[in-house]
PDB file of C-alpha atoms in Angstrom:
ATOM      1  CA  ASP A   2     122.158-107.423 -35.709  1.00  0.00           C
ATOM      2  CA  ALA A   3     123.020-104.984 -38.485  1.00  0.00           C
ATOM      3  CA  GLY A   4     119.401-104.364 -39.313  1.00  0.00           C
ATOM      4  CA  VAL A   5     117.921-104.358 -42.800  1.00  0.00           C
ATOM      5  CA  ILE A   6     120.605-103.560 -45.343  1.00  0.00           C
ATOM      6  CA  GLN A   7     119.832-101.980 -48.689  1.00  0.00           C
ATOM      7  CA  SER A   8     122.098-101.188 -51.593  1.00  0.00           C
ATOM      8  CA  PRO A   9     122.869 -98.964 -53.278  1.00  0.00           C
ATOM      9  CA  ARG A  10     121.999 -95.936 -51.116  1.00  0.00           C
ATOM     10  CA  HIS A  11     121.744 -93.700 -54.159  1.00  0.00           C
ATOM     11  CA  GLU A  12     121.257 -94.560 -57.819  1.00  0.00           C
ATOM     12  CA  VAL A  13     121.150 -92.186 -60.759  1.00  0.00           C
ATOM     13  CA  THR A  14     120.335 -93.719 -64.106  1.00  0.00           C
ATOM     14  CA  GLU A  15     119.172 -92.718 -67.535  1.00  0.00           C
ATOM     15  CA  MET A  16     115.688 -93.381 -68.762  1.00  0.00           C
ATOM     16  CA  GLY A  17     115.420 -96.785 -70.382  1.00  0.00           C
ATOM     17  CA  GLN A  18     118.156 -98.406 -68.318  1.00  0.00           C
ATOM     18  CA  GLU A  19     117.665-101.374 -66.034  1.00  0.00           C
ATOM     19  CA  VAL A  20     117.898-100.717 -62.313  1.00  0.00           C
ATOM     20  CA  THR A  21     118.333-103.350 -59.596  1.00  0.00           C
ATOM     21  CA  LEU A  22     117.829-102.574 -55.927  1.00  0.00           C
ATOM     22  CA  ARG A  23     118.998-105.027 -53.288  1.00  0.00           C
ATOM     23  CA  CYS A  24     117.902-105.899 -49.768  1.00  0.00           C
ATOM     24  CA  LYS A  25     119.191-108.133 -47.003  1.00  0.00           C
ATOM     25  CA  PRO A  26     116.557-108.634 -44.282  1.00  0.00           C
ATOM     26  CA  ILE A  27     117.259-109.139 -40.614  1.00  0.00           C
ATOM     27  CA  SER A  28     118.435-112.679 -39.960  1.00  0.00           C
ATOM     28  CA  GLY A  29     115.583-114.891 -38.795  1.00  0.00           C
ATOM     29  CA  HIS A  30     112.845-112.693 -40.226  1.00  0.00           C
ATOM     30  CA  ASN A  31     110.622-114.534 -42.662  1.00  0.00           C
ATOM     31  CA  SER A  32     108.637-111.591 -44.043  1.00  0.00           C
ATOM     32  CA  LEU A  33     109.961-108.931 -46.398  1.00  0.00           C
ATOM     33  CA  PHE A  34     108.293-105.832 -47.778  1.00  0.00           C
ATOM     34  CA  TRP A  35     109.250-103.387 -50.526  1.00  0.00           C
ATOM     35  CA  TYR A  36     107.825 -99.864 -50.176  1.00  0.00           C
ATOM     36  CA  ARG A  37     108.129 -96.774 -52.334  1.00  0.00           C
ATOM     37  CA  GLN A  38     107.998 -93.222 -50.992  1.00  0.00           C
ATOM     38  CA  THR A  39     107.103 -90.209 -53.115  1.00  0.00           C
ATOM     39  CA  MET A  40     105.926 -86.736 -52.235  1.00  0.00           C
ATOM     40  CA  MET A  41     102.643 -87.266 -54.064  1.00  0.00           C
ATOM     41  CA  ARG A  42     101.702 -90.727 -52.784  1.00  0.00           C
ATOM     42  CA  GLY A  43     103.620 -91.087 -49.531  1.00  0.00           C
ATOM     43  CA  LEU A  44     104.711 -94.587 -48.493  1.00  0.00           C
ATOM     44  CA  GLU A  45     103.022 -97.350 -50.447  1.00  0.00           C
ATOM     45  CA  LEU A  46     103.545-101.108 -50.487  1.00  0.00           C
ATOM     46  CA  LEU A  47     104.897-102.590 -53.696  1.00  0.00           C
ATOM     47  CA  ILE A  48     105.224-106.268 -52.765  1.00  0.00           C
ATOM     48  CA  TYR A  49     105.235-108.530 -49.713  1.00  0.00           C
ATOM     49  CA  PHE A  50     107.080-111.857 -49.401  1.00  0.00           C
ATOM     50  CA  ASN A  51     106.519-114.494 -46.746  1.00  0.00           C
ATOM     51  CA  ASN A  52     108.995-117.378 -46.499  1.00  0.00           C
ATOM     52  CA  ASN A  53     110.497-116.208 -49.815  1.00  0.00           C
ATOM     53  CA  VAL A  54     107.132-116.490 -51.620  1.00  0.00           C
ATOM     54  CA  PRO A  55     105.412-113.379 -53.041  1.00  0.00           C
ATOM     55  CA  ILE A  56     102.092-113.060 -51.208  1.00  0.00           C
ATOM     56  CA  ASP A  57     100.817-109.679 -52.314  1.00  0.00           C
ATOM     57  CA  ASP A  58     102.174-107.895 -55.396  1.00  0.00           C
ATOM     58  CA  SER A  59      99.106-105.777 -56.046  1.00  0.00           C
ATOM     59  CA  GLY A  60     101.148-102.630 -55.425  1.00  0.00           C
ATOM     60  CA  MET A  61     103.634-103.278 -58.200  1.00  0.00           C
ATOM     61  CA  PRO A  62     102.922-100.438 -60.631  1.00  0.00           C
ATOM     62  CA  GLU A  63     103.288-102.297 -63.910  1.00  0.00           C
ATOM     63  CA  ASP A  64     105.175-105.015 -65.728  1.00  0.00           C
ATOM     64  CA  ARG A  65     108.350-102.946 -65.754  1.00  0.00           C
ATOM     65  CA  PHE A  66     108.697-103.782 -62.062  1.00  0.00           C
ATOM     66  CA  SER A  67     109.684-107.225 -60.828  1.00  0.00           C
ATOM     67  CA  ALA A  68     110.860-108.562 -57.458  1.00  0.00           C
ATOM     68  CA  LYS A  69     112.503-111.786 -56.407  1.00  0.00           C
ATOM     69  CA  MET A  70     113.533-113.419 -53.181  1.00  0.00           C
ATOM     70  CA  PRO A  71     115.752-116.381 -54.072  1.00  0.00           C
ATOM     71  CA  ASN A  72     116.564-117.141 -50.431  1.00  0.00           C
ATOM     72  CA  ALA A  73     115.788-115.955 -46.924  1.00  0.00           C
ATOM     73  CA  SER A  74     118.642-113.473 -46.842  1.00  0.00           C
ATOM     74  CA  PHE A  75     118.327-111.629 -50.142  1.00  0.00           C
ATOM     75  CA  SER A  76     115.751-109.858 -52.285  1.00  0.00           C
ATOM     76  CA  THR A  77     115.918-107.719 -55.404  1.00  0.00           C
ATOM     77  CA  LEU A  78     113.591-105.171 -56.952  1.00  0.00           C
ATOM     78  CA  LYS A  79     114.200-104.611 -60.643  1.00  0.00           C
ATOM     79  CA  ILE A  80     112.879-101.882 -62.919  1.00  0.00           C
ATOM     80  CA  GLN A  81     113.295-102.432 -66.640  1.00  0.00           C
ATOM     81  CA  PRO A  82     113.100-100.102 -68.476  1.00  0.00           C
ATOM     82  CA  SER A  83     113.256 -97.258 -65.968  1.00  0.00           C
ATOM     83  CA  GLU A  84     111.305 -94.011 -66.460  1.00  0.00           C
ATOM     84  CA  PRO A  85     111.611 -90.582 -64.803  1.00  0.00           C
ATOM     85  CA  ARG A  86     108.354 -91.166 -62.904  1.00  0.00           C
ATOM     86  CA  ASP A  87     110.036 -94.079 -61.105  1.00  0.00           C
ATOM     87  CA  SER A  88     112.210 -91.578 -59.233  1.00  0.00           C
ATOM     88  CA  ALA A  89     111.520 -92.124 -55.536  1.00  0.00           C
ATOM     89  CA  VAL A  90     112.975 -93.582 -52.364  1.00  0.00           C
ATOM     90  CA  TYR A  91     112.580 -97.348 -52.213  1.00  0.00           C
ATOM     91  CA  PHE A  92     112.514 -98.972 -48.790  1.00  0.00           C
ATOM     92  CA  CYS A  93     112.847-102.589 -47.820  1.00  0.00           C
ATOM     93  CA  ALA A  94     111.482-103.812 -44.481  1.00  0.00           C
ATOM     94  CA  SER A  95     111.418-107.130 -42.669  1.00  0.00           C
ATOM     95  CA  SER A  96     109.521-108.676 -39.786  1.00  0.00           C
ATOM     96  CA  SER A  97     109.412-112.044 -38.086  1.00  0.00           C
ATOM     97  CA  GLN A  98     105.743-112.717 -38.855  1.00  0.00           C
ATOM     98  CA  GLY A  99     104.152-110.535 -41.488  1.00  0.00           C
ATOM     99  CA  VAL A 100     102.280-107.516 -40.227  1.00  0.00           C
ATOM    100  CA  LEU A 101     101.511-109.177 -36.908  1.00  0.00           C
ATOM    101  CA  THR A 102     104.953-108.318 -35.593  1.00  0.00           C
ATOM    102  CA  GLU A 103     107.158-105.257 -35.571  1.00  0.00           C
ATOM    103  CA  ALA A 104     108.618-104.277 -38.928  1.00  0.00           C
ATOM    104  CA  PHE A 105     112.078-102.748 -39.337  1.00  0.00           C
ATOM    105  CA  PHE A 106     113.080-100.640 -42.318  1.00  0.00           C
ATOM    106  CA  GLY A 107     116.335-100.298 -44.178  1.00  0.00           C
ATOM    107  CA  GLN A 108     117.874 -96.943 -44.939  1.00  0.00           C
ATOM    108  CA  GLY A 109     116.320 -96.818 -48.388  1.00  0.00           C
ATOM    109  CA  THR A 110     117.610 -96.374 -51.917  1.00  0.00           C
ATOM    110  CA  ARG A 111     117.103 -92.959 -53.485  1.00  0.00           C
ATOM    111  CA  LEU A 112     116.532 -93.550 -57.201  1.00  0.00           C
ATOM    112  CA  THR A 113     116.742 -90.751 -59.728  1.00  0.00           C
ATOM    113  CA  VAL A 114     115.909 -91.495 -63.352  1.00  0.00           C
ATOM    114  CA  VAL A 115     116.937 -88.720 -65.742  1.00  0.00           C
TER     115      VAL A 115
ATOM    116  CA  GLY B  27      90.457-100.013 -47.957  1.00  0.00           C
ATOM    117  CA  ILE B  28      91.370 -98.612 -44.577  1.00  0.00           C
ATOM    118  CA  GLN B  29      91.897 -94.858 -44.253  1.00  0.00           C
ATOM    119  CA  VAL B  30      94.622 -93.491 -41.986  1.00  0.00           C
ATOM    120  CA  GLU B  31      94.633 -89.847 -40.982  1.00  0.00           C
ATOM    121  CA  GLN B  32      97.220 -87.977 -38.975  1.00  0.00           C
ATOM    122  CA  SER B  33      96.971 -84.620 -37.295  1.00  0.00           C
ATOM    123  CA  PRO B  34      98.228 -82.018 -37.282  1.00  0.00           C
ATOM    124  CA  PRO B  35      99.922 -82.154 -40.696  1.00  0.00           C
ATOM    125  CA  ASP B  36     102.571 -79.675 -39.577  1.00  0.00           C
ATOM    126  CA  LEU B  37     103.764 -78.608 -36.144  1.00  0.00           C
ATOM    127  CA  ILE B  38     106.359 -76.050 -35.096  1.00  0.00           C
ATOM    128  CA  LEU B  39     107.582 -76.055 -31.506  1.00  0.00           C
ATOM    129  CA  GLN B  40     110.124 -74.284 -29.391  1.00  0.00           C
ATOM    130  CA  GLU B  41     112.677 -76.548 -27.768  1.00  0.00           C
ATOM    131  CA  GLY B  42     111.357 -77.795 -24.446  1.00  0.00           C
ATOM    132  CA  ALA B  43     107.689 -77.768 -25.418  1.00  0.00           C
ATOM    133  CA  ASN B  44     105.382 -80.778 -25.298  1.00  0.00           C
ATOM    134  CA  SER B  45     103.214 -82.070 -28.128  1.00  0.00           C
ATOM    135  CA  THR B  46     100.592 -84.682 -28.998  1.00  0.00           C
ATOM    136  CA  LEU B  47     100.309 -86.259 -32.420  1.00  0.00           C
ATOM    137  CA  ARG B  48      97.207 -88.165 -33.408  1.00  0.00           C
ATOM    138  CA  CYS B  49      96.528 -91.083 -35.747  1.00  0.00           C
ATOM    139  CA  ASN B  50      92.958 -92.037 -36.660  1.00  0.00           C
ATOM    140  CA  PHE B  51      92.077 -95.137 -38.644  1.00  0.00           C
ATOM    141  CA  SER B  52      88.795 -96.134 -40.209  1.00  0.00           C
ATOM    142  CA  ASP B  53      88.704 -99.880 -39.462  1.00  0.00           C
ATOM    143  CA  SER B  54      89.938-102.440 -36.971  1.00  0.00           C
ATOM    144  CA  VAL B  55      93.646-103.245 -37.004  1.00  0.00           C
ATOM    145  CA  ASN B  56      95.949-106.078 -35.958  1.00  0.00           C
ATOM    146  CA  ASN B  57      99.025-103.930 -35.583  1.00  0.00           C
ATOM    147  CA  LEU B  58     100.054-100.293 -35.262  1.00  0.00           C
ATOM    148  CA  GLN B  59     103.515 -98.786 -35.329  1.00  0.00           C
ATOM    149  CA  TRP B  60     104.892 -95.263 -34.967  1.00  0.00           C
ATOM    150  CA  PHE B  61     107.964 -94.247 -36.933  1.00  0.00           C
ATOM    151  CA  HIS B  62     110.154 -91.163 -37.005  1.00  0.00           C
ATOM    152  CA  GLN B  63     111.642 -90.252 -40.378  1.00  0.00           C
ATOM    153  CA  ASN B  64     114.656 -88.112 -39.636  1.00  0.00           C
ATOM    154  CA  PRO B  65     115.962 -85.380 -41.949  1.00  0.00           C
ATOM    155  CA  TRP B  66     118.276 -87.947 -43.593  1.00  0.00           C
ATOM    156  CA  GLY B  67     115.259 -90.039 -44.600  1.00  0.00           C
ATOM    157  CA  GLN B  68     115.800 -92.911 -42.208  1.00  0.00           C
ATOM    158  CA  LEU B  69     112.650 -94.571 -40.788  1.00  0.00           C
ATOM    159  CA  ILE B  70     113.224 -95.206 -37.098  1.00  0.00           C
ATOM    160  CA  ASN B  71     110.952 -97.434 -35.034  1.00  0.00           C
ATOM    161  CA  LEU B  72     109.410 -95.638 -32.103  1.00  0.00           C
ATOM    162  CA  PHE B  73     106.637 -97.925 -30.871  1.00  0.00           C
ATOM    163  CA  TYR B  74     104.981-101.182 -31.782  1.00  0.00           C
ATOM    164  CA  ILE B  75     101.636-100.602 -30.075  1.00  0.00           C
ATOM    165  CA  PRO B  76      98.494-102.389 -31.344  1.00  0.00           C
ATOM    166  CA  SER B  77      96.831-101.489 -28.028  1.00  0.00           C
ATOM    167  CA  GLY B  78      97.610-100.006 -24.631  1.00  0.00           C
ATOM    168  CA  THR B  79     100.259 -97.549 -23.510  1.00  0.00           C
ATOM    169  CA  LYS B  80     104.044 -97.610 -23.771  1.00  0.00           C
ATOM    170  CA  GLN B  81     106.769 -95.205 -22.756  1.00  0.00           C
ATOM    171  CA  ASN B  82     110.327 -94.771 -23.914  1.00  0.00           C
ATOM    172  CA  GLY B  83     112.143 -91.848 -22.363  1.00  0.00           C
ATOM    173  CA  ARG B  84     110.529 -88.583 -23.414  1.00  0.00           C
ATOM    174  CA  LEU B  85     108.178 -90.362 -25.783  1.00  0.00           C
ATOM    175  CA  SER B  86     105.049 -92.294 -24.993  1.00  0.00           C
ATOM    176  CA  ALA B  87     102.186 -93.693 -27.050  1.00  0.00           C
ATOM    177  CA  THR B  88      98.651 -94.848 -26.429  1.00  0.00           C
ATOM    178  CA  THR B  89      96.450 -96.847 -28.768  1.00  0.00           C
ATOM    179  CA  VAL B  90      92.713 -97.233 -28.137  1.00  0.00           C
ATOM    180  CA  ALA B  91      91.933 -99.839 -30.745  1.00  0.00           C
ATOM    181  CA  THR B  92      88.193 -99.965 -29.976  1.00  0.00           C
ATOM    182  CA  GLU B  93      87.936 -96.249 -30.760  1.00  0.00           C
ATOM    183  CA  ARG B  94      90.351 -96.450 -33.689  1.00  0.00           C
ATOM    184  CA  TYR B  95      92.996 -93.948 -32.719  1.00  0.00           C
ATOM    185  CA  SER B  96      96.514 -93.707 -31.391  1.00  0.00           C
ATOM    186  CA  LEU B  97      98.364 -90.821 -29.771  1.00  0.00           C
ATOM    187  CA  LEU B  98     102.086 -90.087 -29.666  1.00  0.00           C
ATOM    188  CA  TYR B  99     103.301 -87.792 -26.899  1.00  0.00           C
ATOM    189  CA  ILE B 100     106.594 -85.966 -27.095  1.00  0.00           C
ATOM    190  CA  SER B 101     107.703 -84.189 -23.938  1.00  0.00           C
ATOM    191  CA  SER B 102     110.513 -81.664 -23.532  1.00  0.00           C
ATOM    192  CA  SER B 103     111.090 -81.627 -27.273  1.00  0.00           C
ATOM    193  CA  GLN B 104     114.613 -81.303 -28.678  1.00  0.00           C
ATOM    194  CA  THR B 105     115.844 -80.156 -32.084  1.00  0.00           C
ATOM    195  CA  THR B 106     116.747 -83.774 -32.850  1.00  0.00           C
ATOM    196  CA  ASP B 107     113.032 -84.627 -32.658  1.00  0.00           C
ATOM    197  CA  SER B 108     112.491 -82.760 -35.924  1.00  0.00           C
ATOM    198  CA  GLY B 109     111.314 -84.798 -38.875  1.00  0.00           C
ATOM    199  CA  VAL B 110     108.166 -86.570 -39.988  1.00  0.00           C
ATOM    200  CA  TYR B 111     106.222 -88.898 -37.728  1.00  0.00           C
ATOM    201  CA  PHE B 112     104.250 -91.705 -39.368  1.00  0.00           C
ATOM    202  CA  CYS B 113     101.792 -94.161 -37.995  1.00  0.00           C
ATOM    203  CA  ALA B 114     101.337 -97.411 -39.898  1.00  0.00           C
ATOM    204  CA  VAL B 115      98.502 -99.877 -39.384  1.00  0.00           C
ATOM    205  CA  ALA B 116      97.807-103.447 -40.462  1.00  0.00           C
ATOM    206  CA  PRO B 117      94.066-103.820 -41.173  1.00  0.00           C
ATOM    207  CA  SER B 118      92.370-106.820 -39.574  1.00  0.00           C
ATOM    208  CA  ASP B 119      90.556-107.629 -42.806  1.00  0.00           C
ATOM    209  CA  ASN B 120      93.841-107.897 -44.687  1.00  0.00           C
ATOM    210  CA  TYR B 121      95.365-110.555 -42.504  1.00  0.00           C
ATOM    211  CA  GLY B 122      99.132-110.740 -42.854  1.00  0.00           C
ATOM    212  CA  GLN B 123      99.248-108.552 -45.940  1.00  0.00           C
ATOM    213  CA  ASN B 124     100.152-104.917 -45.602  1.00  0.00           C
ATOM    214  CA  PHE B 125     101.100-101.933 -43.478  1.00  0.00           C
ATOM    215  CA  VAL B 126      99.147 -98.833 -44.504  1.00  0.00           C
ATOM    216  CA  PHE B 127     100.904 -95.580 -43.696  1.00  0.00           C
ATOM    217  CA  GLY B 128      99.314 -92.297 -42.750  1.00  0.00           C
ATOM    218  CA  PRO B 129     100.405 -89.072 -44.468  1.00  0.00           C
ATOM    219  CA  GLY B 130     102.606 -88.087 -41.536  1.00  0.00           C
ATOM    220  CA  THR B 131     103.024 -85.128 -39.190  1.00  0.00           C
ATOM    221  CA  ARG B 132     105.979 -82.874 -39.998  1.00  0.00           C
ATOM    222  CA  LEU B 133     107.537 -81.601 -36.764  1.00  0.00           C
ATOM    223  CA  SER B 134     110.024 -78.757 -36.578  1.00  0.00           C
ATOM    224  CA  VAL B 135     111.638 -78.032 -33.206  1.00  0.00           C
ATOM    225  CA  LEU B 136     113.314 -74.646 -33.052  1.00  0.00           C
ATOM    226  CA  PRO B 137     116.270 -73.914 -30.748  1.00  0.00           C
TER     227      PRO B 137
END
């Protein structure tokens, strides 16, 4: 298996622009997580999907952030409008059964908002 | 919520040395994983170890869930072991919800 695939690897955008990050989980996994990593806050959960349904979105910072999972093989994380404080590395992870099984992470998207 | 602590925060070793990294957590957990974040930022799975002991080459890990800690052992360290080591736990009271990451241990292995 190719593992969790994220795109793009790097994104530089201007403040106020819309940004869309993409994730393809491992085939057969039914749980998907979006994490954000910053120097100040470390790795923190943004949202967790199970069987394509958002289960826990309490980590989504504010209404500018939204996430969708239209099918089992694709998820997006959208920021609109983007702000400089959104600059971070965004990771997607998947597992076969939530947090009860091993999670595998993608390579991350490094977002820079200028 | 659950608190996850890792020690030491930073560690510098000469190549060939051994080390022990520790992860303490404040509440019972359903799952625990160790990851290595390499200098390119990639999070690499090391161990899925909610309890017991596992070994993989020069690395081994032990989790004592009843005492709320896990240890990662690195033997005969190599420069490629450099990076940040994270433990991540899934709290039992948050069934199926979230992995909580510790702050990490930054390891530098010098040639």
